[in-house]
Amino acid sequence: MHDGSLSLFPEPGQDITAISFHLVGCIDANAASALEKLAQAPLPERIKLDFSGVQRVNSMGLAQLLKTFEVLQQRNIQVQVANANRMIRMLFKMTGMQHFLQDGDEHPVSQISLSAGKMPPAPTLQESPTPAIAERQEERLRFRVSLQSSQQLGGWFFFNTYLQRQLSRSIHFEPSNTTLGLVDPGQASTGAELIYAKPFDACALMLGRGYEPLMRPQGQTDEVCILIRADDARRNLQAFSQSRVATASPNSVVYLLGRFLLDESGLDSSTLSFIHSGEEIKALQLLLKGQVDMVFMLSENYRSLSSLTRNATYLLDESDVSFAFHILCVAPGWQRLRAPLQELLPAMSEHDKSRQILKDMHIAGWEPPAQEELSMLLALFQRYVSGPELARFTGVSAA
Amino acid sequence: MEQLQEVIDHIKSEQELSGVALLSSDGISLFENLPAYVEADNFAQLASGMMAFARLLLLRSQGRDSLKNVLIHSDQGRLCLSPLQDGNMVLSVLTPTDQAEEESRAIVGTLMNTLDMAAH
């Protein structure tokens, strides 16, 4: 039985200018060595990669793939990916890699088509375009949390208390249900020192305000659920042409994934009208009141709904791309917090008391985000949120 | 289910309550008759969050989460949150300042029984 790590099997063919490989397994961080061997191997001018045996590609894997494809292109070797599953095709299109897909035009991307661009480096403090938030040794820190649902309030409150005890300093907990990126850029000086933010909000904080990514919830990625009312007789996406869709924010991974998921399923998302309600629970309310036909919602939030609400909805489709995640960020000028938090947070899952707090927060643990994952997320953010919108979102001009 | 809205409207005016709302435990307002200054969706989120928080607090302090109600007193009156339907719903009642606490408790008790029966 295959253990899930990536294996490549060459397939015999007649054409001496081309070779095919059958790929089996998952393309993730562990795929690096297999892909590196491919990049260095003697190859003809064209290679075809058959993805029919690939179960999934996550953001680390996509970064490895992109690196491999770049090396092959430098060697003037043409790469073509065939038989990728729906999620992998969606991931390729989202990240501007659709030209590698043999069947890339089967479900063309609608107006959210993304321009190809060079992947930006992950931000560092030196590149911060905004001045550091001055250290205030004596004052208490502010910890802003983008709550995914009001049910998590208690867990995060206990987490804040835990941090105060462990860091021996006063920390003011600021739960937030609003999109952080929509905070008036003029209010940058009032930013919190610690922020737990949604993926694109975290990108805006990193690129626009010089925040540093510190931790991400272990193994937890942002996926989208597409919901309809339980009493809606339509049970396939194609029947929802011209429909009304509610979602929390247009500058979110949930919205982006939702639209790509629709496009990939053959429903042109540009034909739909979108209502941005500010909060997911409000979007859900619009659905239940019959004011919209469909809702894009963070899968994590859907899973934590009460049985009452869940029974009133029907899950039509769901993404599984393992690409984006929430990030705990620290403000520029607060490097002193890094070392203690880097030690403290991953160890929370090792002790009974702190494990209970993690459970109440609905997360398994903390882990530092890998550089490649951050780069991929930032690339997606910059590709999607561009021009004036980027400036509005981050508070700085687009490069 | 329209019957529930009628029950809420009737008891609110009959008992001179400031507001009544029936929420799902995840913060969706199902039926409400609230004062004009209260935004129903935000209220539902806060009230359900408060219930979840209180339940957690009870669990941590007493090792159990069988919560009967949460009572918040202020100069403007009282807010009473009570779980219904095995915790799937939250009944929120706003009472005026001049109403005695015992009277408020009795009204909430009656309302809970009536809504519980109507919801079945």
mmCIF file of N, CA, C and O in Angstrom, chain A residues 150-151 153-155 157-158 177 281-282 284-285 288-289 304-309 356-357 360, chain B residues 23-30 39 41-42 45 48-50 52-53 56-57 59-60 88-89:
data_model
loop_
_atom_site.group_PDB
_atom_site.id
_atom_site.type_symbol
_atom_site.label_atom_id
_atom_site.label_comp_id
_atom_site.label_asym_id
_atom_site.label_seq_id
_atom_site.Cartn_x
_atom_site.Cartn_y
_atom_site.Cartn_z
ATOM 1 N N SER A 150 -18.854 33.756 17.626
ATOM 2 C CA SER A 150 -18.983 34.240 19.000
ATOM 3 C C SER A 150 -18.807 33.108 20.007
ATOM 4 O O SER A 150 -18.509 33.335 21.167
ATOM 5 N N GLN A 151 -18.957 31.870 19.555
ATOM 6 C CA GLN A 151 -18.813 30.719 20.447
ATOM 7 C C GLN A 151 -17.369 30.542 20.923
ATOM 8 O O GLN A 151 -17.112 29.845 21.887
ATOM 9 N N LEU A 153 -15.453 32.951 21.921
ATOM 10 C CA LEU A 153 -15.081 34.066 22.780
ATOM 11 C C LEU A 153 -14.411 33.603 24.078
ATOM 12 O O LEU A 153 -13.350 34.098 24.467
ATOM 13 N N GLY A 154 -15.019 32.636 24.746
ATOM 14 C CA GLY A 154 -14.510 32.162 26.029
ATOM 15 C C GLY A 154 -13.103 31.602 25.918
ATOM 16 O O GLY A 154 -12.226 31.928 26.729
ATOM 17 N N GLY A 155 -12.886 30.765 24.908
ATOM 18 C CA GLY A 155 -11.573 30.148 24.723
ATOM 19 C C GLY A 155 -10.474 31.181 24.540
ATOM 20 O O GLY A 155 -9.402 31.091 25.140
ATOM 21 N N PHE A 157 -10.562 34.277 25.464
ATOM 22 C CA PHE A 157 -10.419 35.041 26.704
ATOM 23 C C PHE A 157 -9.466 34.294 27.657
ATOM 24 O O PHE A 157 -8.563 34.884 28.240
ATOM 25 N N PHE A 158 -9.662 32.987 27.776
ATOM 26 C CA PHE A 158 -8.779 32.192 28.638
ATOM 27 C C PHE A 158 -7.345 32.183 28.087
ATOM 28 O O PHE A 158 -6.381 32.174 28.841
ATOM 29 N N ASN A 177 -14.904 41.069 15.286
ATOM 30 C CA ASN A 177 -15.599 40.288 14.267
ATOM 31 C C ASN A 177 -15.594 41.004 12.926
ATOM 32 O O ASN A 177 -16.151 40.531 11.963
ATOM 33 N N ILE A 281 -22.195 35.243 9.919
ATOM 34 C CA ILE A 281 -23.463 34.893 10.545
ATOM 35 C C ILE A 281 -24.595 35.736 9.941
ATOM 36 O O ILE A 281 -25.719 35.278 9.800
ATOM 37 N N LYS A 282 -24.249 36.966 9.528
ATOM 38 C CA LYS A 282 -25.262 37.814 8.882
ATOM 39 C C LYS A 282 -25.580 37.288 7.481
ATOM 40 O O LYS A 282 -26.720 37.350 7.024
ATOM 41 N N LEU A 284 -25.479 34.232 6.651
ATOM 42 C CA LEU A 284 -26.319 33.064 6.892
ATOM 43 C C LEU A 284 -27.759 33.480 7.170
ATOM 44 O O LEU A 284 -28.711 32.839 6.715
ATOM 45 N N GLN A 285 -27.902 34.569 7.905
ATOM 46 C CA GLN A 285 -29.240 35.061 8.212
ATOM 47 C C GLN A 285 -29.968 35.490 6.925
ATOM 48 O O GLN A 285 -31.161 35.219 6.760
ATOM 49 N N LEU A 288 -31.230 32.352 5.335
ATOM 50 C CA LEU A 288 -32.382 31.749 6.003
ATOM 51 C C LEU A 288 -33.653 32.577 5.823
ATOM 52 O O LEU A 288 -34.761 32.039 5.826
ATOM 53 N N LYS A 289 -33.472 33.907 5.645
ATOM 54 C CA LYS A 289 -34.632 34.773 5.415
ATOM 55 C C LYS A 289 -35.077 34.774 3.950
ATOM 56 O O LYS A 289 -36.019 35.463 3.579
ATOM 57 N N SER A 304 -19.129 24.530 13.240
ATOM 58 C CA SER A 304 -19.464 24.884 14.628
ATOM 59 C C SER A 304 -20.889 25.443 14.770
ATOM 60 O O SER A 304 -21.275 25.875 15.853
ATOM 61 N N LEU A 305 -21.665 25.412 13.696
ATOM 62 C CA LEU A 305 -23.057 25.875 13.793
ATOM 63 C C LEU A 305 -23.888 24.916 14.648
ATOM 64 O O LEU A 305 -23.576 23.725 14.741
ATOM 65 N N SER A 306 -24.944 25.434 15.239
ATOM 66 C CA SER A 306 -25.836 24.576 16.015
ATOM 67 C C SER A 306 -26.576 23.635 15.060
ATOM 68 O O SER A 306 -26.715 23.934 13.867
ATOM 69 N N SER A 307 -27.052 22.524 15.596
ATOM 70 C CA SER A 307 -27.756 21.564 14.736
ATOM 71 C C SER A 307 -29.011 22.221 14.145
ATOM 72 O O SER A 307 -29.401 21.939 13.011
ATOM 73 N N LEU A 308 -29.583 23.152 14.894
ATOM 74 C CA LEU A 308 -30.776 23.876 14.439
ATOM 75 C C LEU A 308 -30.495 24.630 13.132
ATOM 76 O O LEU A 308 -31.237 24.535 12.150
ATOM 77 N N THR A 309 -29.396 25.389 13.137
ATOM 78 C CA THR A 309 -29.034 26.173 11.953
ATOM 79 C C THR A 309 -28.558 25.258 10.825
ATOM 80 O O THR A 309 -28.904 25.459 9.660
ATOM 81 N N GLN A 356 -6.463 22.315 27.243
ATOM 82 C CA GLN A 356 -7.892 22.603 27.414
ATOM 83 C C GLN A 356 -8.234 23.970 26.797
ATOM 84 O O GLN A 356 -9.273 24.153 26.171
ATOM 85 N N ILE A 357 -7.297 24.919 26.990
ATOM 86 C CA ILE A 357 -7.515 26.261 26.415
ATOM 87 C C ILE A 357 -7.562 26.158 24.888
ATOM 88 O O ILE A 357 -8.433 26.729 24.243
ATOM 89 N N ASP A 360 -10.842 24.869 23.799
ATOM 90 C CA ASP A 360 -11.898 25.883 23.867
ATOM 91 C C ASP A 360 -11.795 26.891 22.719
ATOM 92 O O ASP A 360 -12.777 27.528 22.341
ATOM 93 N N LEU B 23 -33.215 33.020 19.987
ATOM 94 C CA LEU B 23 -32.033 32.913 19.134
ATOM 95 C C LEU B 23 -31.599 31.467 18.989
ATOM 96 O O LEU B 23 -31.876 30.652 19.875
ATOM 97 N N SER B 24 -30.868 31.181 17.932
ATOM 98 C CA SER B 24 -30.215 29.874 17.866
ATOM 99 C C SER B 24 -28.955 29.990 18.721
ATOM 100 O O SER B 24 -28.458 31.103 18.945
ATOM 101 N N SER B 25 -28.429 28.887 19.199
ATOM 102 C CA SER B 25 -27.282 28.962 20.112
ATOM 103 C C SER B 25 -26.027 29.506 19.414
ATOM 104 O O SER B 25 -25.084 29.915 20.076
ATOM 105 N N ASP B 26 -26.000 29.514 18.063
ATOM 106 C CA ASP B 26 -24.842 30.088 17.383
ATOM 107 C C ASP B 26 -25.069 31.547 16.991
ATOM 108 O O ASP B 26 -24.282 32.144 16.267
ATOM 109 N N GLY B 27 -26.152 32.144 17.481
ATOM 110 C CA GLY B 27 -26.300 33.590 17.333
ATOM 111 C C GLY B 27 -27.121 34.079 16.155
ATOM 112 O O GLY B 27 -26.885 35.172 15.650
ATOM 113 N N ILE B 28 -28.060 33.272 15.730
ATOM 114 C CA ILE B 28 -28.967 33.747 14.676
ATOM 115 C C ILE B 28 -30.312 34.067 15.321
ATOM 116 O O ILE B 28 -30.868 33.228 16.038
ATOM 117 N N SER B 29 -30.793 35.270 15.092
ATOM 118 C CA SER B 29 -32.069 35.672 15.665
ATOM 119 C C SER B 29 -33.195 34.990 14.898
ATOM 120 O O SER B 29 -33.326 35.149 13.683
ATOM 121 N N LEU B 30 -33.987 34.193 15.606
ATOM 122 C CA LEU B 30 -35.066 33.449 14.952
ATOM 123 C C LEU B 30 -36.370 34.251 14.975
ATOM 124 O O LEU B 30 -37.030 34.416 13.963
ATOM 125 N N GLU B 39 -29.901 46.434 17.731
ATOM 126 C CA GLU B 39 -29.729 45.826 16.409
ATOM 127 C C GLU B 39 -29.782 44.305 16.590
ATOM 128 O O GLU B 39 -28.920 43.716 17.254
ATOM 129 N N ASP B 41 -29.291 41.464 14.925
ATOM 130 C CA ASP B 41 -28.227 40.513 14.582
ATOM 131 C C ASP B 41 -27.053 40.605 15.554
ATOM 132 O O ASP B 41 -26.505 39.587 15.984
ATOM 133 N N ASN B 42 -26.653 41.847 15.880
ATOM 134 C CA ASN B 42 -25.535 42.019 16.808
ATOM 135 C C ASN B 42 -25.910 41.506 18.199
ATOM 136 O O ASN B 42 -25.107 40.865 18.875
ATOM 137 N N GLN B 45 -25.676 37.771 18.332
ATOM 138 C CA GLN B 45 -24.288 37.299 18.417
ATOM 139 C C GLN B 45 -23.737 37.448 19.835
ATOM 140 O O GLN B 45 -23.112 36.547 20.382
ATOM 141 N N SER B 48 -25.560 35.024 22.348
ATOM 142 C CA SER B 48 -25.154 33.617 22.223
ATOM 143 C C SER B 48 -23.707 33.444 22.691
ATOM 144 O O SER B 48 -23.353 32.427 23.289
ATOM 145 N N GLY B 49 -22.859 34.456 22.401
ATOM 146 C CA GLY B 49 -21.467 34.420 22.869
ATOM 147 C C GLY B 49 -21.408 34.418 24.388
ATOM 148 O O GLY B 49 -20.627 33.692 24.997
ATOM 149 N N MET B 50 -22.273 35.215 24.994
ATOM 150 C CA MET B 50 -22.332 35.305 26.458
ATOM 151 C C MET B 50 -22.752 33.971 27.070
ATOM 152 O O MET B 50 -22.217 33.535 28.084
ATOM 153 N N ALA B 52 -22.325 30.986 25.699
ATOM 154 C CA ALA B 52 -21.217 30.037 25.523
ATOM 155 C C ALA B 52 -20.133 30.310 26.563
ATOM 156 O O ALA B 52 -19.561 29.392 27.148
ATOM 157 N N PHE B 53 -19.880 31.599 26.796
ATOM 158 C CA PHE B 53 -18.858 32.002 27.758
ATOM 159 C C PHE B 53 -19.263 31.583 29.169
ATOM 160 O O PHE B 53 -18.462 31.025 29.924
ATOM 161 N N LEU B 56 -18.887 27.892 29.693
ATOM 162 C CA LEU B 56 -17.472 27.541 29.861
ATOM 163 C C LEU B 56 -17.003 27.884 31.279
ATOM 164 O O LEU B 56 -16.272 27.132 31.911
ATOM 165 N N LEU B 57 -17.441 29.029 31.737
ATOM 166 C CA LEU B 57 -17.065 29.496 33.078
ATOM 167 C C LEU B 57 -17.595 28.539 34.146
ATOM 168 O O LEU B 57 -16.896 28.185 35.097
ATOM 169 N N LEU B 59 -18.322 25.419 33.696
ATOM 170 C CA LEU B 59 -17.583 24.164 33.553
ATOM 171 C C LEU B 59 -16.248 24.251 34.285
ATOM 172 O O LEU B 59 -15.821 23.323 34.971
ATOM 173 N N ARG B 60 -15.591 25.393 34.115
ATOM 174 C CA ARG B 60 -14.274 25.567 34.741
ATOM 175 C C ARG B 60 -14.383 25.726 36.261
ATOM 176 O O ARG B 60 -13.521 25.267 36.996
ATOM 177 N N ASN B 88 -30.050 24.259 22.134
ATOM 178 C CA ASN B 88 -29.992 24.671 20.730
ATOM 179 C C ASN B 88 -30.517 26.088 20.511
ATOM 180 O O ASN B 88 -30.239 26.708 19.496
ATOM 181 N N MET B 89 -31.323 26.559 21.475
ATOM 182 C CA MET B 89 -31.866 27.928 21.381
ATOM 183 C C MET B 89 -31.556 28.699 22.655
ATOM 184 O O MET B 89 -31.282 28.098 23.709
#
